[in-house]
Short mmCIF file of C-alpha atoms in Angstrom, two decimals:
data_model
loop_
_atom_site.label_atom_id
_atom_site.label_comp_id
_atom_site.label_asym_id
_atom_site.label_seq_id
_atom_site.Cartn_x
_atom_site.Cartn_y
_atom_site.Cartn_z
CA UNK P 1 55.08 91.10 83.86
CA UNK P 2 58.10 90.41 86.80
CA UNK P 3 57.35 89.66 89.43
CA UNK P 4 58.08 91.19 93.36
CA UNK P 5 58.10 88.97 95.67
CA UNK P 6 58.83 90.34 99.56
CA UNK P 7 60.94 88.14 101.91
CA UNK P 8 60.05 89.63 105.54
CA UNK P 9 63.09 87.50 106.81
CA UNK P 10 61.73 86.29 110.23
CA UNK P 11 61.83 82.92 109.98
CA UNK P 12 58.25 82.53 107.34
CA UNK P 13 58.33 80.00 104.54
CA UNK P 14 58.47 81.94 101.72
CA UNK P 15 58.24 80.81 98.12
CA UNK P 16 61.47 81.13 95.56
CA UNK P 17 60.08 80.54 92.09
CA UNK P 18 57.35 77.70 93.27
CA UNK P 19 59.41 76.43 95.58
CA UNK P 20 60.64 77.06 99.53
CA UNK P 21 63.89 77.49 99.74
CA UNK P 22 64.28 76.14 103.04
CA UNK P 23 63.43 72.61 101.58
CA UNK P 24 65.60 72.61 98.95
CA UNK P 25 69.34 73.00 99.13
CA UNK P 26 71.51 75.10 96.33
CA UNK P 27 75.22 74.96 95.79
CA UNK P 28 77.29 77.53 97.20
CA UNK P 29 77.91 80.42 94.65
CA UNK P 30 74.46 80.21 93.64
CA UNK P 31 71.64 82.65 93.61
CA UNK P 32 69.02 80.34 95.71
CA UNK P 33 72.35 79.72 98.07
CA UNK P 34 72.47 83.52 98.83
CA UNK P 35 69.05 84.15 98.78
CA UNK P 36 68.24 81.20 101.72
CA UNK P 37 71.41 82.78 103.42
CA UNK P 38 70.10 85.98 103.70
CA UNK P 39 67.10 84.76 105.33
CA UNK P 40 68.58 82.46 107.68
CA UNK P 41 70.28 85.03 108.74
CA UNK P 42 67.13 87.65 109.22
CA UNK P 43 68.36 89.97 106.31
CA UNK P 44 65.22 91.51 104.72
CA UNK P 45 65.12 91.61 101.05
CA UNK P 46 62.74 92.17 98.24
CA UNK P 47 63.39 90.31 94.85
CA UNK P 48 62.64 91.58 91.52
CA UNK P 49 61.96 88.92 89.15
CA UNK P 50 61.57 88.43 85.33
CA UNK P 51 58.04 86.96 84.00
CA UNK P 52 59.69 83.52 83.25
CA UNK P 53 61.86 83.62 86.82
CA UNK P 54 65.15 83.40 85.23
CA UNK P 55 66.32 86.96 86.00
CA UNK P 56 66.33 87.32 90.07
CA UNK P 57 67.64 90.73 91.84
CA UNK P 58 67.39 90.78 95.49
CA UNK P 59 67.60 94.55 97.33
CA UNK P 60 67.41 94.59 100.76
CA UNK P 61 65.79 97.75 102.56
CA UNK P 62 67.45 98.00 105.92
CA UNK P 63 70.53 98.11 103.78
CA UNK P 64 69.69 101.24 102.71
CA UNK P 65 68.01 99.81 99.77
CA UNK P 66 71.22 98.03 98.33
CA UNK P 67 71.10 95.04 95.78
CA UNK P 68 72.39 92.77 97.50
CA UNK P 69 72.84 89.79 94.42
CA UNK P 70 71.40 89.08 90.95
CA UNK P 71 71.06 86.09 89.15
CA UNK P 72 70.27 85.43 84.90
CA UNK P 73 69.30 81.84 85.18
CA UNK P 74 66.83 81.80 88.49
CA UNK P 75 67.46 79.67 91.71
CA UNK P 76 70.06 77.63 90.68
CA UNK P 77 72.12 79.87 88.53
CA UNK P 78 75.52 81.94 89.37
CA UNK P 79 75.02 84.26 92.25
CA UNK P 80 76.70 87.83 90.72
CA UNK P 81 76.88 90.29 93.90
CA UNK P 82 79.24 89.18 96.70
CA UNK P 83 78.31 88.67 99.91
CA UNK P 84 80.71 88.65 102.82
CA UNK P 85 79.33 85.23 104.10
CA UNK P 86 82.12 85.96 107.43
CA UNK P 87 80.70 89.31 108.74
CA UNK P 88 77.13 88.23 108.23
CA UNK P 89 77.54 84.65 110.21
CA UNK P 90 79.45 86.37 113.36
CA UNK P 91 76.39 88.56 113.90
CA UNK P 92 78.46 91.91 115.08
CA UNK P 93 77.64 95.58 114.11
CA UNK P 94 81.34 97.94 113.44
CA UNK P 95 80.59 101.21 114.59
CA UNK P 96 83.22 102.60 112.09
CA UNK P 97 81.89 100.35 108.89
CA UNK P 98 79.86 96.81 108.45
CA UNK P 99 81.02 95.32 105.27
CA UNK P 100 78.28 93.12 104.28
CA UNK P 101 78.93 93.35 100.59
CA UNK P 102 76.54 93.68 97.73
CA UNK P 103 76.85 94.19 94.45
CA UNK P 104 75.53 97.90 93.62
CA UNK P 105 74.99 100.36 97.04
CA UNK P 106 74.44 103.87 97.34
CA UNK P 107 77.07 106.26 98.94
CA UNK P 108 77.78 109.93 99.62
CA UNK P 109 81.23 111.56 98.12
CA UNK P 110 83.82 112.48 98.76
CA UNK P 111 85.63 109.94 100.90
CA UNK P 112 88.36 112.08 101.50
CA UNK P 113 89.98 115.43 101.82
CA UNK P 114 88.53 118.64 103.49
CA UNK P 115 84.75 117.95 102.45
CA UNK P 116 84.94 114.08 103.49
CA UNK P 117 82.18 113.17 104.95
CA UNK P 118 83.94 110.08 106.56
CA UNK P 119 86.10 112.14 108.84
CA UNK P 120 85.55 113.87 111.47
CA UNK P 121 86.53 117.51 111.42
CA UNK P 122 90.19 118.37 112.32
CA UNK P 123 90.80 114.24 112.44
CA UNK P 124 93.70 112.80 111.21
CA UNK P 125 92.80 110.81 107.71
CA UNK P 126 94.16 107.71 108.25
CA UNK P 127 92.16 104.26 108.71
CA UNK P 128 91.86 104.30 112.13
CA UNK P 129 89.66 107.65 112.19
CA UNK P 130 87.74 106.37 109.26
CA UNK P 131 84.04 106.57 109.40
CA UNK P 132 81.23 105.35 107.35
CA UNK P 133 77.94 107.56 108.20
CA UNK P 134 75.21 105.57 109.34
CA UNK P 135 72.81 106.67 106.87
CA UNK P 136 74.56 104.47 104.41
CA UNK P 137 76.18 101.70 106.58
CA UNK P 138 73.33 100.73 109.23
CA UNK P 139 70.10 103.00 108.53
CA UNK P 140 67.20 101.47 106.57
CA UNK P 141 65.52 103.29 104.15
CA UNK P 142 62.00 103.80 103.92
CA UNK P 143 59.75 102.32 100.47
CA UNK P 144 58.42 105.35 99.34
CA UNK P 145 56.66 103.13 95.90
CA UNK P 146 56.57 99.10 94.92
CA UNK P 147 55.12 98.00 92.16
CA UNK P 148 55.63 94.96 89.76
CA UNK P 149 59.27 95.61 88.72
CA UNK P 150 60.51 98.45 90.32
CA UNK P 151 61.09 99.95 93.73
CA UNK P 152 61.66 102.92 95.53
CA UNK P 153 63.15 104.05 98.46
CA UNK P 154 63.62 107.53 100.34
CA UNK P 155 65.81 108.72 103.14
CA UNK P 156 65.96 112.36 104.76
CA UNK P 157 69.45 112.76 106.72
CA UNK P 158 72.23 115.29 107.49
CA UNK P 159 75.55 114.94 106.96
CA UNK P 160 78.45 117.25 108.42
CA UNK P 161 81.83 117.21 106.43
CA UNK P 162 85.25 117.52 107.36
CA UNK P 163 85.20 121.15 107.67
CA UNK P 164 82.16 121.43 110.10
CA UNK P 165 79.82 122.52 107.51
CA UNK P 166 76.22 120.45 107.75
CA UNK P 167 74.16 119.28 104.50
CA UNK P 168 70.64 118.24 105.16
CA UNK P 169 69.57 116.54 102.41
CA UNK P 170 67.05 114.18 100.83
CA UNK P 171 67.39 110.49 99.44
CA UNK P 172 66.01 108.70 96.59
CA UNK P 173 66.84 105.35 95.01
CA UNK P 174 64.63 104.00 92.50
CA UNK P 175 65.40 100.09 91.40
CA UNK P 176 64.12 98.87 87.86
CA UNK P 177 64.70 95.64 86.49
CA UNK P 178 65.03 95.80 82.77
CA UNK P 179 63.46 93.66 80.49
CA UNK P 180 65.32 92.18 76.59
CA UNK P 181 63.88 94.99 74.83
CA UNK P 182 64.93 97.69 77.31
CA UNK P 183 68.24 96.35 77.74
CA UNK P 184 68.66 96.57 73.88
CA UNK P 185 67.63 99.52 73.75
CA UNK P 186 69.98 100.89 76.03
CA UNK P 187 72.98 99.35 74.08
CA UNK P 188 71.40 100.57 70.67
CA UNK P 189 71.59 96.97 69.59
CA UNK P 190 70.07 93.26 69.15
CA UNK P 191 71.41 91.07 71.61
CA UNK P 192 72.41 87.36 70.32
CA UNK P 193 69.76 84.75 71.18
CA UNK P 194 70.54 81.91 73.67
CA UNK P 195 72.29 84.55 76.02
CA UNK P 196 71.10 84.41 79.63
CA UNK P 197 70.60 87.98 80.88
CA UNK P 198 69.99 89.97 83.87
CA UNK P 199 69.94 93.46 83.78
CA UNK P 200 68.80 96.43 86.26
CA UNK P 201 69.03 100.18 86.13
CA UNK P 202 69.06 102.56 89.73
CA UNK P 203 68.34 106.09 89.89
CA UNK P 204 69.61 108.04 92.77
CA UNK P 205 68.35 111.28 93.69
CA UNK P 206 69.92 113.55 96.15
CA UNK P 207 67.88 116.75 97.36
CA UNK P 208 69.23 120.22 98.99
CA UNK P 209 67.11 120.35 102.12
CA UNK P 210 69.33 123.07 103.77
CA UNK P 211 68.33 127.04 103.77
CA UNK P 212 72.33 127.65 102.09
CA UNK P 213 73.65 126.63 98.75
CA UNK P 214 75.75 123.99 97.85
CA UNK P 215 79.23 125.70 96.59
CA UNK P 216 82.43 124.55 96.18
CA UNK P 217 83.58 126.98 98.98
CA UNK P 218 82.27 124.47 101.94
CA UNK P 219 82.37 121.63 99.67
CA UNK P 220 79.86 119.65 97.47
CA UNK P 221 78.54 115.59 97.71
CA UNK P 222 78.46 113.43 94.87
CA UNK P 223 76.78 110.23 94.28
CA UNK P 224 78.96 107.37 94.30
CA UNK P 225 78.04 103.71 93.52
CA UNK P 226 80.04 100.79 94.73
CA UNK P 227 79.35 97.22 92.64
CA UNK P 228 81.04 94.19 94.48
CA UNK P 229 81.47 91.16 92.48
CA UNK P 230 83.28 87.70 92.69
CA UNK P 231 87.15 87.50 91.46
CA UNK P 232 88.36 84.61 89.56
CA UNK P 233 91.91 83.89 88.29
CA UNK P 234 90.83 85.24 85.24
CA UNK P 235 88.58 88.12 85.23
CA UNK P 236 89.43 91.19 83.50
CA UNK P 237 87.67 94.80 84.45
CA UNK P 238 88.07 96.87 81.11
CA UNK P 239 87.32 100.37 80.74
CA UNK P 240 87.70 102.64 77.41
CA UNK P 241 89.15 105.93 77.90
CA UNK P 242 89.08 108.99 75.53
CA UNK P 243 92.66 109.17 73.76
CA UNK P 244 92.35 112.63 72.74
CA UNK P 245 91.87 114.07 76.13
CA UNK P 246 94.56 115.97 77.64
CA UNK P 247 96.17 114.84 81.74
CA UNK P 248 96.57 111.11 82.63
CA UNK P 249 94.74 108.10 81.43
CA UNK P 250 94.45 106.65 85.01
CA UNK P 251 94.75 107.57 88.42
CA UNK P 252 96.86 104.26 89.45
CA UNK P 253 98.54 105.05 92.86
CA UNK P 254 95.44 105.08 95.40
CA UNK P 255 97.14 101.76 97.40
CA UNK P 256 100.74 102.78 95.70
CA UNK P 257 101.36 102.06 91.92
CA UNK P 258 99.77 99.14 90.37
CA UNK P 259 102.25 97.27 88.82
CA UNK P 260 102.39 96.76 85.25
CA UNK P 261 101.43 92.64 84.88
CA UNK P 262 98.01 93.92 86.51
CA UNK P 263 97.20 97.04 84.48
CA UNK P 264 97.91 97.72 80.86
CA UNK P 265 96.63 100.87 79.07
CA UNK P 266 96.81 101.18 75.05
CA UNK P 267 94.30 101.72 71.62
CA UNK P 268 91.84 103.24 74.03
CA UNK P 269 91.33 100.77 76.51
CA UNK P 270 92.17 99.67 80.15
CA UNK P 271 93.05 96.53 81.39
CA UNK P 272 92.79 95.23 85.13
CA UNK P 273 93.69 92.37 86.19
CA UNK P 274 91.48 91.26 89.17
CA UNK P 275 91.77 88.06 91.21
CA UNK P 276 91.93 89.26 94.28
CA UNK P 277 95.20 88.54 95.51
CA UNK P 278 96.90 91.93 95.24
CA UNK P 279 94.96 94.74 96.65
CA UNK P 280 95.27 97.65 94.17
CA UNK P 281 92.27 100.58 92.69
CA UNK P 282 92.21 102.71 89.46
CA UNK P 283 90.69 105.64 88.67
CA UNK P 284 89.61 107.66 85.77
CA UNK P 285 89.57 110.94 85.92
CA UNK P 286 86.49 113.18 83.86
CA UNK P 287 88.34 114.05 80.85
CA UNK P 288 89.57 110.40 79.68
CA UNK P 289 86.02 108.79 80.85
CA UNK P 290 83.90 107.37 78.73
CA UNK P 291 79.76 106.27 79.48
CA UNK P 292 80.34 102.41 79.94
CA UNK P 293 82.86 100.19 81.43
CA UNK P 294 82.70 96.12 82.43
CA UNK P 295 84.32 93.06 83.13
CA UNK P 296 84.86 89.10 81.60
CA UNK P 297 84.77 86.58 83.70
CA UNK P 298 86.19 83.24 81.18
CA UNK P 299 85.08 80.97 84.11
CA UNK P 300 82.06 81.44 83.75
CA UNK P 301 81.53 83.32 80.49
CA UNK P 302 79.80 86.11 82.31
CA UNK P 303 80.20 89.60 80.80
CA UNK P 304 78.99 92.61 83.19
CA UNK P 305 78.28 95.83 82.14
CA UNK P 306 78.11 99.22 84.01
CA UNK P 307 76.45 102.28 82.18
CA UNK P 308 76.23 105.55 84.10
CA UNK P 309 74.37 109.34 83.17
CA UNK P 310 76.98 112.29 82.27
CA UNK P 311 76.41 115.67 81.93
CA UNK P 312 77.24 117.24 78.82
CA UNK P 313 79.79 119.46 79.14
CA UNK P 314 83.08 119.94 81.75
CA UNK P 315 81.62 119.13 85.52
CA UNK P 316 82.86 118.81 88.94
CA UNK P 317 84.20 115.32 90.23
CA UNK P 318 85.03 115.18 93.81
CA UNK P 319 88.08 114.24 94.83
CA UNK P 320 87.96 110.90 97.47
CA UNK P 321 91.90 110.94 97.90
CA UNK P 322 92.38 111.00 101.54
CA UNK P 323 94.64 113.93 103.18
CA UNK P 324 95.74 117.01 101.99
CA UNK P 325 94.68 117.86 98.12
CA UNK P 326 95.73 120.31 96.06
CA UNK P 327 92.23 120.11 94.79
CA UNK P 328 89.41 119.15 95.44
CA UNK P 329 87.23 118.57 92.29
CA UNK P 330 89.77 116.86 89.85
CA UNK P 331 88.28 113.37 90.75
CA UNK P 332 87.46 110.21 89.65
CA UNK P 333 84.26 108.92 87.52
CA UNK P 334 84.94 105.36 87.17
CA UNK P 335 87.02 103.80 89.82
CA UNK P 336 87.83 99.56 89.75
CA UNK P 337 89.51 97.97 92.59
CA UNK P 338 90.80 94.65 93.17
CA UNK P 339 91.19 93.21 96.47
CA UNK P 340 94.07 91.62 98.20
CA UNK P 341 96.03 90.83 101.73
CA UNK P 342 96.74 94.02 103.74
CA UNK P 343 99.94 94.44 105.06
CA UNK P 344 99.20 91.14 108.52
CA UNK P 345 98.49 89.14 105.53
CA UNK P 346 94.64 89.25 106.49
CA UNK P 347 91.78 89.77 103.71
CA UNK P 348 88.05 91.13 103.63
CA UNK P 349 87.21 89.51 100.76
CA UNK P 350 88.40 88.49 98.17
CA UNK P 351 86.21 90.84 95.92
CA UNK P 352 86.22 93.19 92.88
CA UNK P 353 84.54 96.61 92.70
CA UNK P 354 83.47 98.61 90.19
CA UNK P 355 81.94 102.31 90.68
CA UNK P 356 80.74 105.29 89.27
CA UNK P 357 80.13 108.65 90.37
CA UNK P 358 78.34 111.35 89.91
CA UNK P 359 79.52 115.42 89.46
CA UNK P 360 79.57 117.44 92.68
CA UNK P 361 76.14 118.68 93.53
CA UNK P 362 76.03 122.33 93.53
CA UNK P 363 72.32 122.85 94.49
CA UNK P 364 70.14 125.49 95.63
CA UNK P 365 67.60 124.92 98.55
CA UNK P 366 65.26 122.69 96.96
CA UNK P 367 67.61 121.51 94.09
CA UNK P 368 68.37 117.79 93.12
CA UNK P 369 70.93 116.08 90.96
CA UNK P 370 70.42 112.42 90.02
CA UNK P 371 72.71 109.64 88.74
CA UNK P 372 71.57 106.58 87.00
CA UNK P 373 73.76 103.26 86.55
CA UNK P 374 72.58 100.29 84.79
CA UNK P 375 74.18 96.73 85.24
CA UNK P 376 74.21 94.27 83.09
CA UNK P 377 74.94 90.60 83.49
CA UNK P 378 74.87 88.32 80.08
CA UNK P 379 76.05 84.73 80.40
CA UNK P 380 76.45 81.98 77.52
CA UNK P 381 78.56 81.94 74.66
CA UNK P 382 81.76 83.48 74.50
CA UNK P 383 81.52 84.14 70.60
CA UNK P 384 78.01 85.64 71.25
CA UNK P 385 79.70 87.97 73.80
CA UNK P 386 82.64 88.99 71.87
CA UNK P 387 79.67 90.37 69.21
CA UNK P 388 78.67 92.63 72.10
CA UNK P 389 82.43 93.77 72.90
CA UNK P 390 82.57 94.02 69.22
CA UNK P 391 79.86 96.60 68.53
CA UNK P 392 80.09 98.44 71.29
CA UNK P 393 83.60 98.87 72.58
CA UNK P 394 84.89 98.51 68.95
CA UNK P 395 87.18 95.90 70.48
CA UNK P 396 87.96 92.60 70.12
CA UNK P 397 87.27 90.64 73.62
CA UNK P 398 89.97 87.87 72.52
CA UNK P 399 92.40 90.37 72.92
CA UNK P 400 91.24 91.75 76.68
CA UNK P 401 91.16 87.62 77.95
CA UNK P 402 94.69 87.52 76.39
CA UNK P 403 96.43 90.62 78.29
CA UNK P 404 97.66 88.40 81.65
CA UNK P 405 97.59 85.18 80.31
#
């Protein structure tokens, strides 16, 4: 059975698979590294954890229940969220956004556009008007449910958009870590022994509190998940798109048009080259999406994988484009971004993101729409991994490692 172990990060010795972690020192870049960071620097976090210790996720509440970092090979293994080691250490709070990283947190859509709930109404949309609500920046949210390998959290808030028009609205975010069987389950097939594997799925619940409907007339949220990861030289985030759909394959010109040695569309699949040194974000728009999307890292021989729930059927994406739109709900279901320098040359990270979304919520007083993302982390052998490209992207992972080489 895992195992939940709660770090109340006030300075306690707390035990990290048998051992404290204050007493023992971990390398930089690994998972006991970040989760002795954390603490030192009075982050609270829970951490889900396998039976035999090897698969770690640590979620921190007053984050608004975000997971923060993961790990398929316990204290000493790779750390898999990033974790913006800067902001943390110089111990200041943005009022406009506090990028502490993480690699899977809950947000509200859309980001831009007349129903943006990160402007202000009548505000210009550029950067320096740009606001994250607190409710998922600062606020902590509340465990509504822990047990042995799962936890929940709820929020009740109330949002106002860019056209003045309020949402009250519940929160839910329920965190599961998955065990072999369930994670082979989900991928309708047997993993490869000797594979090191960490795997978790969230569901996200949002809940009209409000006495009005949600229409498309004052604008509708979405669900939107945002998965930070580590860049190397040679990752690749690769994303299958459905060739038979009709309008573009990507959305490419968020940050102007990524160039074509850094993105590479054909038989089906995207290609993005992320090593954070040119800042650049894709998009794929409903039509072309598929269920499932990931990346390789060949460093490390760590594939992730990102599946998401879909409605059957056409639905509503929001559009997050900031400024003026022709419209509103032709958005984006998958988005990757790589980042880079900004125009002084400075840089947040380096880090990679990958995200999902959910359709707009069109709700009734009393209504809720969920969205549920699993993640999936396998490490060891890259001919064992290229079986799981194989049989379920129906594509050979040789060829995705060679695209920017």
């Amino acid at each position: 059975m895992a195992r939940l172990i709660n770090y109340m990060l006030a300075g306690a010795a707390l035990a990290v698979a048998g051992c404290n972690p204050a007493e023992k020192k971990y390398e930089m870049g690994s998972y006991g590294y970040d989760a002795k960071f954390l603490r030192d620097h009075k982050i609270e976090v829970l951490e889900l954890a396998g039976p035999e210790g090897g698969a770690k996720i640590l979620v921190a509440p007053g984050l608004q229940g975000r997971v923060m970092t993961s790990t398929a090979d316990g204290d000493g293994g790779d750390s898999y969220g990033w974790i913006n080691y800067r902001f943390i250490e110089a111990g200041e709070q943005s009022p406009q956004f506090n990028p502490v990283g993480g690699e899977e947190r809950f947000w509200i859509g859309p980001e831009g556009g007349a129903f943006s709930y990160y402007f202000k109404p009548g505000a210009e949309q550029v950067y320096a008007n740009w606001l994250v609500p607190a409710v998922i920046d600062t606020e902590r949210y509340d465990i509504g449910e822990q047990a042995a390998d799962r936890v929940k959290f709820t929020k009740s808030t109330e949002l106002v958009n860019a056209s003045g028009v309020p949402f009250r609205m519940d929160i839910e975010r329920t965190i599961s870590l998955l065990d072999a069987a369930t994670v082979g389950g989900l991928l309708g097939m047997e993993l490869p022994a000797g594979l090191k594997i960490v795997a978790y799925e969230t569901d996200n619940r949002i809940t009209n509190r409000g006495e009005n409907a949600w229409t498309k007339q004052t604008g509708l949220p979405s669900i939107w998940l945002l998965g930070m990861f580590t860049p190397t030289p040679t990752t690749t985030v690769f994303i299958p798109y459905n060739e038979d759909a009709a309008g573009p394959v990507v959305n490419d010109t968020y940050f102007g048009k990524v160039p074509a040695d850094r993105l590479v569309a054909g038989d089906g699949m995207l290609r993005f080259k992320i090593d954070g040194k040119y800042r650049a974000k894709i998009g794929i728009p409903a039509p072309r999406a598929k269920g499932i999307c990931g990346s390789y890292d060949t460093e490390k021989q760590v594939l992730t994988l990102l599946t998401y729930s879909r409605p059957e059927g056409p639905a509503d994406y929001v559009n997050g484009q900031w400024g003026e739109q022709q419209d509103a709900f032709n958005g984006d279901v998958i988005n990757a971004y790589n980042d880079g320098p900004v125009e002084d040359g400075s840089i947040m990270g380096p880090f990679y993101e990958i995200e999902t979304s959910s359709p707009g919520a069109a709700l009734a007083p009393g209504e809720s729409l969920s969205h549920r993302q699993a993640v999936l982390h396998i490490q060891g052998d890259e001919a064992a991994l290229a079986k799981i490209v194989e049989r379920l992207f129906d594509y050979d992972l040789s060829e995705i490692i060679a695209t920017f080489r």
